[in-house]
């Protein structure tokens, strides 16, 4: 039958459904079959032919018909899973039901009265006709649907390759089939890479889209302060009830990590072959991160989840097997496969800039960053593996690229946050700081000053750019950015002059009286920068003549800090002066230098761009936990000091409390010793040339002249309910905005975030 006819028949059925005021019997197969039996409609057709207004009308005016439609569609999927979908007709019915449910489910979720519908059992429906066992009927509709999707994802000749040698063999029995032999892609725990098959990929994609739609009930609940709200769909799907949990987890992970968008390493190959794998990979990444949205299991350092060791400590309810499997991956070659795959995909947009259009540009880097975050957070062995070699730099460079590229774009605030969170997590480990000393030779065109130096220089230059030329909404991230620099500073062997100047420019900007007193928390930024300088002077003085020279040149900034006004009139005057010319940060006086060749300035969002709102992130004191590094390199957690209550909250009284704590002793001592010597060289040699001074500083030493080195303080990221909630809203916002064809959730009443136009 022609597709025009089948669209017409399908549309007729929809109209009948919306106009029938009387309930249609579940047994009236002639009526219900019109929706899936004789039609060949694509998912785009289904979205066009079933308008939102009509779904809502049926929901309000003939709810029993909507209920029966959902019930019958699930029943058909269950039958397909039972039979194994051998005929083309059965395959078509399964796909049609899948598309129809993908269309309808969001409208069930947006209405609180309907939300329990899938979790109820449908009494008597279809029982007479099929005469099934009563206990099967007792399953809630949601469970039957999820199990059917799982079965269909490992259905020979439909979503996986058949292992039958000849057609004479009986069809593989879907119930005795060991789906671990049908994993979709080689990689973790599976060595065989099946032949690519376009139809199987497309069918998997349709079913994964339905699965993601089932999970999306989370979008219709407002963000809860305690993030412990469990998503019942994910909870059931990732429990032992799903016999395909392990092969599906492995299939999703391997499909993502094995994907190579370059097209077999040949530039421009993607122009010859359309890449049908990408939509599947994207869908797999989205399903994977949603199944891992889980706060219950807290993995311990050795990578096993607490709870497997001590059964009493198990969180109530079944454990999430996907989180469990992720946390138990431990083979080096598996880690290598995952890390290489994620790094390859994250670097993809950077390749674009060498040979424009030579490789297919992928769009799902935000999902990859969430996945990388989950891996590091749930599997500490993976985190240590990442930091064990300079491979971590293959993650760092793309993350810095995204941060720099997105800094002016209001619609990409979420991307800025996750990039910074990942770097904060990594910076809590000593190895990260050590790795940053590797010279940076990759020349990815980025809109930053040209410099010669290490990955540490790259990080500092990009952070400076974000702080001085990002948009206003990034200000909450300043604390995080500088905490990262503090965490790595004791290990930085040699900063370039460009990076040293950037750090001092930040100090000048943050220590103006106006900035220090215009908000209660602003002085933290100065404390962080002083801590960076102190760490480098005390622990890495020898290789850091550039920084020492920059500190000497900008010494007035430190004297100004030591002599800050403390009397209210003077502070008031500074604030008034600034009010006339408000500006986020002093953007001048930093010799910008030429940007890299081939780079484009970071662009703001196009007007009208859609973005999803985000919940606020916790402050740095909630986000991190202070640890002290002892002589042998081990970390000791520091109890937070009791907060002193400041006198009446007037700026003046607070000033006195923090001003006395400014850690200026080390720098003042350095200036006291070195400035006279440097001045003497200049007078003696009539010098204006800095190379001579740098040479002197390189050979100078402050041994025995500085105060006793302070212990190194590291602020390690610590999981908390605030960030868990932030990740949930961010992740679903990304998924909502990225699914435009078909627009699964568009214009439905989501509650987890708001969709706004820039």
XYZ file of C-alpha atoms in Angstrom, residues 14-591:
578
model
C -6.642 9.721 14.710
C -9.638 11.864 13.789
C -12.019 9.063 14.760
C -10.247 8.738 18.081
C -10.572 12.446 18.833
C -14.209 12.670 17.758
C -15.570 9.513 19.388
C -17.252 10.507 22.617
C -18.138 6.898 23.471
C -15.383 4.632 24.787
C -14.119 2.193 22.146
C -13.870 -1.366 23.448
C -10.359 -2.750 23.882
C -11.493 -5.825 21.957
C -12.459 -3.788 18.874
C -9.324 -4.812 16.937
C -10.654 -3.521 13.631
C -10.581 -0.022 15.111
C -7.261 -0.189 17.016
C -5.324 -1.962 14.272
C -5.693 1.097 12.053
C -3.033 2.766 14.205
C -0.306 0.234 13.615
C -1.240 -2.693 11.419
C -1.655 -1.324 7.895
C 0.486 1.758 7.988
C 4.034 2.569 7.088
C 4.499 5.952 8.734
C 7.837 7.415 9.787
C 8.253 8.909 13.239
C 8.118 12.372 11.607
C 4.757 11.434 10.037
C 3.398 10.339 13.394
C 4.347 13.688 14.937
C 2.747 15.593 12.066
C -0.440 13.490 11.972
C -1.054 13.444 15.730
C -1.143 17.117 16.766
C -0.596 18.092 20.401
C -4.009 19.740 20.672
C -5.740 16.497 19.684
C -3.812 14.366 22.174
C -4.774 16.808 24.934
C -8.393 16.812 23.760
C -8.627 13.003 23.973
C -6.934 13.132 27.375
C -9.523 15.583 28.705
C -12.681 14.493 26.871
C -12.403 10.748 26.342
C -9.748 9.569 28.768
C -10.753 5.929 28.480
C -9.894 5.982 24.753
C -6.410 7.398 25.447
C -5.927 4.777 28.140
C -6.948 1.978 25.769
C -4.715 3.326 22.985
C -1.689 3.254 25.318
C -2.639 -0.139 26.677
C -3.112 -1.672 23.223
C 0.150 -0.195 21.904
C 2.065 -1.640 24.855
C 0.286 -4.980 24.375
C 1.429 -5.057 20.729
C 5.039 -4.364 21.751
C 4.846 -7.128 24.353
C 3.497 -9.524 21.700
C 6.317 -8.519 19.334
C 8.886 -9.170 22.047
C 7.260 -12.554 22.790
C 7.163 -13.693 19.169
C 10.542 -12.259 18.138
C 9.116 -10.102 15.308
C 9.996 -12.518 12.533
C 7.793 -11.205 9.736
C 8.160 -7.771 8.163
C 4.614 -7.018 9.281
C 5.404 -7.719 12.932
C 8.480 -5.491 12.712
C 6.404 -2.691 11.206
C 3.763 -3.013 13.943
C 6.431 -2.838 16.669
C 7.947 0.309 15.130
C 4.561 1.963 14.644
C 3.583 1.315 18.276
C 6.948 2.587 19.417
C 6.516 5.854 17.467
C 2.971 6.349 18.673
C 3.972 5.911 22.325
C 6.916 8.288 21.864
C 4.401 10.853 20.614
C 1.819 10.350 23.358
C 3.858 9.749 26.536
C 4.924 13.372 27.185
C 1.232 14.375 27.269
C 0.563 11.688 29.870
C 3.459 12.954 31.993
C 2.483 16.621 31.828
C -0.862 15.930 33.551
C -0.443 15.052 37.249
C -3.723 13.075 37.209
C -2.340 10.767 34.523
C 1.119 10.289 35.948
C 0.211 7.130 37.851
C -1.520 5.570 34.855
C 1.434 3.544 33.590
C 2.146 2.297 37.106
C -1.321 0.896 37.547
C -2.444 -2.475 36.245
C -5.203 -2.308 33.689
C -8.022 -4.451 35.076
C -9.515 -6.942 32.683
C -8.271 -5.224 29.573
C -7.500 -7.752 26.861
C -7.736 -10.591 29.342
C -10.807 -12.197 27.756
C -9.318 -12.253 24.303
C -5.896 -13.601 25.193
C -6.730 -15.727 28.202
C -3.291 -15.001 29.694
C -2.207 -16.003 33.176
C -3.470 -13.658 35.828
C -0.054 -13.008 37.315
C 1.243 -11.546 34.024
C -1.675 -9.172 34.054
C -0.679 -7.939 37.453
C 2.390 -6.169 36.031
C 2.016 -2.401 35.827
C 1.909 -1.175 32.242
C 5.241 0.688 32.666
C 7.049 -2.528 33.623
C 5.572 -4.501 30.714
C 6.586 -1.699 28.337
C 10.166 -1.435 29.645
C 10.735 -5.189 29.540
C 9.349 -5.362 26.000
C 11.701 -2.570 24.860
C 14.655 -4.391 26.457
C 13.718 -7.664 24.697
C 13.223 -5.917 21.373
C 16.674 -4.294 21.609
C 18.168 -7.813 21.358
C 15.817 -9.236 18.767
C 17.614 -11.213 15.980
C 17.078 -9.809 12.476
C 15.364 -6.759 13.947
C 17.947 -5.015 16.147
C 20.819 -7.533 16.180
C 22.316 -9.895 13.664
C 20.887 -13.389 13.677
C 23.372 -16.102 14.608
C 21.466 -18.754 12.638
C 23.520 -20.520 10.012
C 20.588 -21.334 7.720
C 16.894 -20.689 7.419
C 16.294 -24.370 8.134
C 17.253 -23.822 11.809
C 14.325 -22.923 13.935
C 14.092 -19.247 14.738
C 16.216 -18.254 17.711
C 13.990 -18.472 20.749
C 13.891 -15.001 22.201
C 13.508 -16.395 25.727
C 16.486 -18.714 25.753
C 18.630 -16.262 23.840
C 21.708 -15.104 25.772
C 21.783 -11.432 24.901
C 25.394 -11.124 26.117
C 26.345 -12.813 22.840
C 24.524 -10.084 20.917
C 26.242 -6.984 22.344
C 26.103 -4.261 19.677
C 29.758 -3.273 19.531
C 33.208 -4.483 20.592
C 34.854 -2.829 23.574
C 34.311 -3.310 27.295
C 33.711 -6.996 27.986
C 33.088 -7.921 24.351
C 35.638 -8.604 21.619
C 33.482 -9.169 18.540
C 32.498 -6.220 16.362
C 29.344 -7.079 14.396
C 29.001 -5.958 10.778
C 27.342 -2.532 10.631
C 23.700 -2.816 9.606
C 21.712 0.270 8.700
C 18.286 -1.215 9.472
C 19.326 -2.557 12.844
C 20.796 0.814 13.777
C 17.597 2.621 12.777
C 15.394 0.185 14.721
C 17.586 0.445 17.819
C 17.395 4.196 17.547
C 13.584 4.218 17.450
C 13.402 1.970 20.513
C 16.006 4.015 22.404
C 14.016 7.161 21.622
C 10.957 5.520 23.173
C 13.038 4.449 26.184
C 14.349 7.991 26.642
C 10.766 9.264 26.402
C 9.722 6.829 29.160
C 12.545 8.125 31.355
C 11.602 11.753 30.636
C 8.866 11.801 33.262
C 11.616 13.508 35.315
C 11.178 16.644 33.169
C 7.645 17.112 34.421
C 8.513 17.339 38.122
C 9.846 20.627 39.533
C 13.432 20.569 40.849
C 13.287 19.240 44.410
C 15.678 20.604 47.021
C 16.502 17.073 48.116
C 17.597 15.423 44.916
C 16.775 11.951 46.145
C 13.629 11.723 44.039
C 14.107 8.404 42.259
C 12.871 8.103 38.676
C 10.685 4.951 38.827
C 11.197 4.197 35.107
C 14.978 4.271 35.402
C 14.870 2.431 38.724
C 12.924 -0.490 37.265
C 14.802 -0.614 33.968
C 18.185 -0.716 35.733
C 17.138 -3.377 38.254
C 17.589 -7.150 38.237
C 14.087 -7.408 36.735
C 15.673 -6.497 33.391
C 17.579 -9.577 32.250
C 19.265 -7.537 29.508
C 20.686 -4.889 31.867
C 24.333 -5.936 31.470
C 24.423 -6.435 27.676
C 22.449 -3.224 27.153
C 24.732 -1.184 29.417
C 27.732 -2.618 27.565
C 26.137 -2.057 24.150
C 25.409 1.602 24.907
C 28.854 2.307 26.362
C 30.704 0.520 23.545
C 28.576 2.097 20.817
C 29.490 5.557 22.116
C 33.175 4.912 22.803
C 33.885 3.001 19.570
C 32.323 5.637 17.309
C 34.701 7.324 14.897
C 33.055 10.208 13.049
C 36.115 10.776 10.870
C 35.017 7.987 8.581
C 37.772 5.373 8.798
C 40.494 7.965 9.135
C 40.140 9.335 5.614
C 39.504 13.095 5.506
C 36.356 14.145 3.670
C 35.125 10.545 3.687
C 31.880 11.598 5.363
C 30.949 13.557 2.267
C 30.839 10.291 0.309
C 29.081 8.089 2.855
C 26.227 9.400 4.911
C 26.962 8.471 8.499
C 23.864 6.798 9.871
C 25.689 5.778 13.029
C 25.762 9.228 14.562
C 22.051 9.479 15.494
C 22.288 6.074 17.200
C 25.446 7.055 19.077
C 23.827 10.283 20.213
C 20.705 8.465 21.391
C 22.862 5.861 23.178
C 24.807 8.608 24.970
C 21.579 10.270 26.113
C 20.019 7.040 27.389
C 23.258 6.148 29.154
C 23.610 9.403 31.098
C 19.955 9.297 32.146
C 20.297 5.751 33.520
C 23.344 6.949 35.484
C 21.469 9.867 37.093
C 21.589 8.361 40.511
C 22.641 9.610 43.932
C 22.033 6.456 45.930
C 25.294 4.590 45.466
C 28.430 6.247 46.756
C 31.396 4.409 45.334
C 34.378 4.153 47.650
C 37.932 4.835 46.576
C 38.733 1.333 45.405
C 35.940 1.506 42.860
C 33.486 -0.874 44.488
C 30.189 0.556 45.596
C 29.672 0.722 49.316
C 26.734 -1.523 49.888
C 28.046 -4.551 48.018
C 30.469 -5.145 50.845
C 28.046 -4.482 53.678
C 24.519 -5.539 52.933
C 23.051 -3.661 55.876
C 24.188 -0.385 54.349
C 22.290 -1.002 51.126
C 20.055 1.875 50.132
C 16.407 0.814 50.261
C 15.061 -0.481 46.983
C 16.946 -2.273 44.220
C 20.348 -0.956 43.303
C 20.859 0.710 39.927
C 22.742 -1.953 37.946
C 24.036 0.537 35.361
C 25.759 2.552 38.114
C 26.948 -0.697 39.632
C 28.480 -1.972 36.362
C 30.060 1.400 35.623
C 31.721 1.517 39.036
C 33.082 -2.030 38.662
C 34.923 -1.631 35.346
C 38.590 -2.152 36.236
C 40.655 -3.604 33.364
C 43.323 -1.268 31.992
C 42.368 -2.034 28.388
C 38.725 -1.164 29.127
C 39.764 2.159 30.671
C 42.005 2.830 27.679
C 39.160 2.089 25.240
C 36.738 4.394 27.109
C 39.206 7.258 27.556
C 40.463 7.117 23.959
C 36.896 7.036 22.648
C 35.684 9.996 24.705
C 38.843 12.004 23.948
C 38.480 11.272 20.210
C 34.888 12.493 20.182
C 35.540 15.557 22.349
C 38.427 16.582 20.073
C 36.251 16.283 16.986
C 35.163 19.957 16.866
C 38.832 20.957 17.223
C 39.809 18.909 14.149
C 37.332 20.992 12.218
C 39.554 23.974 12.575
C 42.631 22.409 10.928
C 40.920 21.136 7.790
C 37.485 22.737 7.663
C 34.754 20.175 6.886
C 37.285 17.361 6.667
C 35.481 15.394 9.337
C 31.869 15.187 10.291
C 31.210 17.622 13.108
C 29.473 15.954 16.016
C 27.090 17.880 18.246
C 26.804 15.739 21.363
C 29.839 16.958 23.309
C 27.679 18.017 26.261
C 26.371 14.472 26.706
C 29.970 13.200 26.483
C 31.081 15.607 29.207
C 28.275 14.370 31.493
C 29.312 10.781 30.748
C 32.964 11.548 31.516
C 31.886 13.222 34.755
C 29.820 10.174 35.778
C 32.734 7.830 35.008
C 35.131 9.832 37.189
C 32.566 10.303 39.934
C 31.377 6.670 40.161
C 34.639 4.888 39.338
C 37.673 6.195 41.214
C 39.932 3.647 39.502
C 38.995 5.249 36.198
C 39.812 8.705 37.581
C 43.263 7.511 38.684
C 43.801 5.861 35.307
C 42.961 9.112 33.510
C 45.510 11.012 35.597
C 48.194 8.358 35.447
C 49.507 9.432 32.030
C 49.392 12.581 29.956
C 46.242 11.205 28.252
C 44.308 13.450 30.637
C 45.512 16.347 28.477
C 43.452 14.922 25.592
C 40.409 15.694 27.735
C 41.754 18.986 29.117
C 42.430 20.652 25.749
C 38.920 20.103 24.292
C 37.351 21.194 27.602
C 39.368 24.439 27.535
C 38.433 24.871 23.875
C 34.697 24.599 24.707
C 35.031 26.936 27.697
C 36.802 29.559 25.639
C 34.424 29.183 22.709
C 31.245 29.391 24.809
C 32.285 32.211 27.142
C 30.263 34.945 25.444
C 27.190 32.807 24.698
C 24.312 33.075 27.200
C 22.706 29.903 25.866
C 25.791 27.852 26.776
C 26.118 28.660 30.478
C 25.472 25.000 31.286
C 28.382 23.888 29.102
C 30.640 26.383 30.918
C 29.602 24.920 34.273
C 30.142 21.281 33.425
C 33.529 22.017 31.879
C 34.607 23.837 35.037
C 33.186 21.098 37.309
C 35.217 18.463 35.460
C 38.414 20.492 35.857
C 37.610 21.081 39.545
C 37.197 17.323 40.069
C 40.497 16.588 38.295
C 42.369 19.369 40.108
C 41.731 17.689 43.448
C 44.332 15.055 42.462
C 48.063 15.881 42.630
C 48.739 14.106 39.328
C 46.649 16.617 37.418
C 48.896 19.503 38.480
C 51.981 17.473 37.580
C 50.611 16.601 34.097
C 49.998 20.279 33.321
C 53.773 20.842 33.061
C 53.832 19.072 29.701
C 54.645 21.561 26.910
C 51.638 22.652 24.875
C 52.432 22.252 21.205
C 49.024 21.503 19.668
C 48.030 24.574 17.781
C 44.262 24.523 17.891
C 43.170 27.978 16.706
C 41.659 29.609 19.794
C 40.750 33.208 20.445
C 43.513 33.657 23.050
C 46.903 35.405 23.024
C 49.730 33.479 21.423
C 52.144 32.028 24.001
C 54.881 29.445 24.229
C 54.609 27.241 27.261
C 52.860 24.364 28.972
C 49.300 23.134 29.401
C 49.260 25.078 32.686
C 49.820 28.289 30.718
C 46.956 27.345 28.387
C 44.645 26.793 31.358
C 45.546 30.124 32.984
C 45.262 32.094 29.736
C 41.824 30.603 28.989
C 40.595 31.199 32.569
C 41.774 34.819 32.353
C 39.864 35.217 29.094
C 36.670 33.780 30.642
C 36.901 36.091 33.649
C 37.727 39.264 31.729
C 35.652 38.785 28.575
C 32.906 36.297 29.387
C 29.343 37.449 30.032
C 27.928 38.483 33.422
C 26.224 35.197 34.232
C 29.606 33.483 34.603
C 30.537 35.405 37.749
C 29.426 32.544 40.068
C 32.123 30.416 38.390
C 35.037 32.721 39.280
C 35.508 31.024 42.669
C 35.676 27.625 40.964
C 38.107 28.779 38.287
C 40.522 30.208 40.840
C 40.138 27.182 43.146
C 41.342 25.018 40.244
C 44.391 27.257 39.804
C 45.104 27.112 43.572
C 44.828 23.304 43.554
C 47.390 22.891 40.766
C 49.718 25.777 41.729
C 52.107 23.866 44.040
C 53.067 21.625 41.119
C 53.613 24.217 38.358
C 57.311 24.198 37.484
C 57.554 27.129 35.113
C 54.879 29.626 34.083
C 55.311 31.599 30.871
C 55.493 35.388 31.005
C 52.087 35.590 29.301
C 50.400 33.464 32.005
C 52.251 35.266 34.827
C 51.016 38.626 33.540
C 47.451 37.290 33.306
C 47.488 36.222 36.952
C 48.737 39.634 38.038
C 46.185 41.372 35.882
C 43.482 39.394 37.719
C 44.961 40.428 41.050
C 44.878 44.097 40.010
C 41.292 43.766 38.818
C 40.075 41.952 41.921
C 41.877 44.122 44.459
C 40.428 47.486 43.477
C 38.641 48.927 46.495
C 35.482 49.151 44.432
C 35.474 45.450 43.525
C 36.486 44.248 46.995
C 33.651 46.052 48.739
C 30.906 45.825 46.121
C 29.881 42.276 47.174
C 30.358 40.314 50.373
C 32.187 37.386 48.754
C 34.481 39.276 46.399
C 37.509 39.242 48.691
C 37.677 35.424 48.321
C 39.084 35.917 44.834
C 42.043 37.919 46.158
C 42.691 35.270 48.812
C 42.756 32.550 46.132
C 45.232 34.491 43.980
C 47.531 35.191 46.936
C 47.412 31.494 47.765
C 48.510 30.705 44.173
C 51.474 33.103 44.427
C 52.456 31.746 47.852
C 52.332 28.118 46.684
C 54.523 28.826 43.678
C 57.038 30.956 45.610
C 57.322 28.425 48.439
C 57.304 25.194 46.430
C 58.365 26.061 42.861
C 60.489 29.212 43.165
C 63.352 27.883 41.063
C 61.673 27.601 37.668
C 59.314 30.533 38.070
C 61.431 33.616 37.413
C 58.734 34.937 35.035
C 56.161 35.039 37.818
C 58.624 36.499 40.334
C 59.528 39.206 37.824
C 55.839 39.969 37.195
C 55.204 40.228 40.951
C 58.116 42.679 41.275
C 56.842 44.761 38.346
C 53.331 44.901 39.770
C 54.396 45.276 43.399
C 52.177 48.318 43.868
C 49.132 45.990 43.768
C 50.390 44.174 46.874
C 51.216 47.410 48.712
C 47.763 48.697 47.843
C 46.228 45.549 49.359
C 48.276 45.945 52.516
C 46.999 49.516 52.841
C 43.329 49.076 51.975
C 41.080 51.722 53.485
C 39.166 50.436 56.485
C 37.168 53.522 57.415
C 33.578 53.592 56.141
C 33.841 57.071 54.530
C 36.792 56.026 52.352
C 35.048 52.795 51.327
C 31.853 54.683 50.592
C 33.791 57.119 48.422
C 35.407 54.288 46.418
C 32.013 52.683 45.790
C 30.457 56.014 44.721
C 33.323 56.752 42.348
C 32.720 53.488 40.610
C 28.936 53.809 40.393
C 29.322 56.502 37.812
C 31.147 54.116 35.497
C 30.008 50.608 36.302
C 31.949 47.883 34.522
C 32.176 44.251 35.565
C 35.952 44.123 35.709
C 38.803 46.269 34.600
C 39.180 45.035 31.046
C 41.995 47.395 30.186
C 45.646 47.335 31.224
C 46.065 43.713 30.217
C 48.273 43.811 27.144
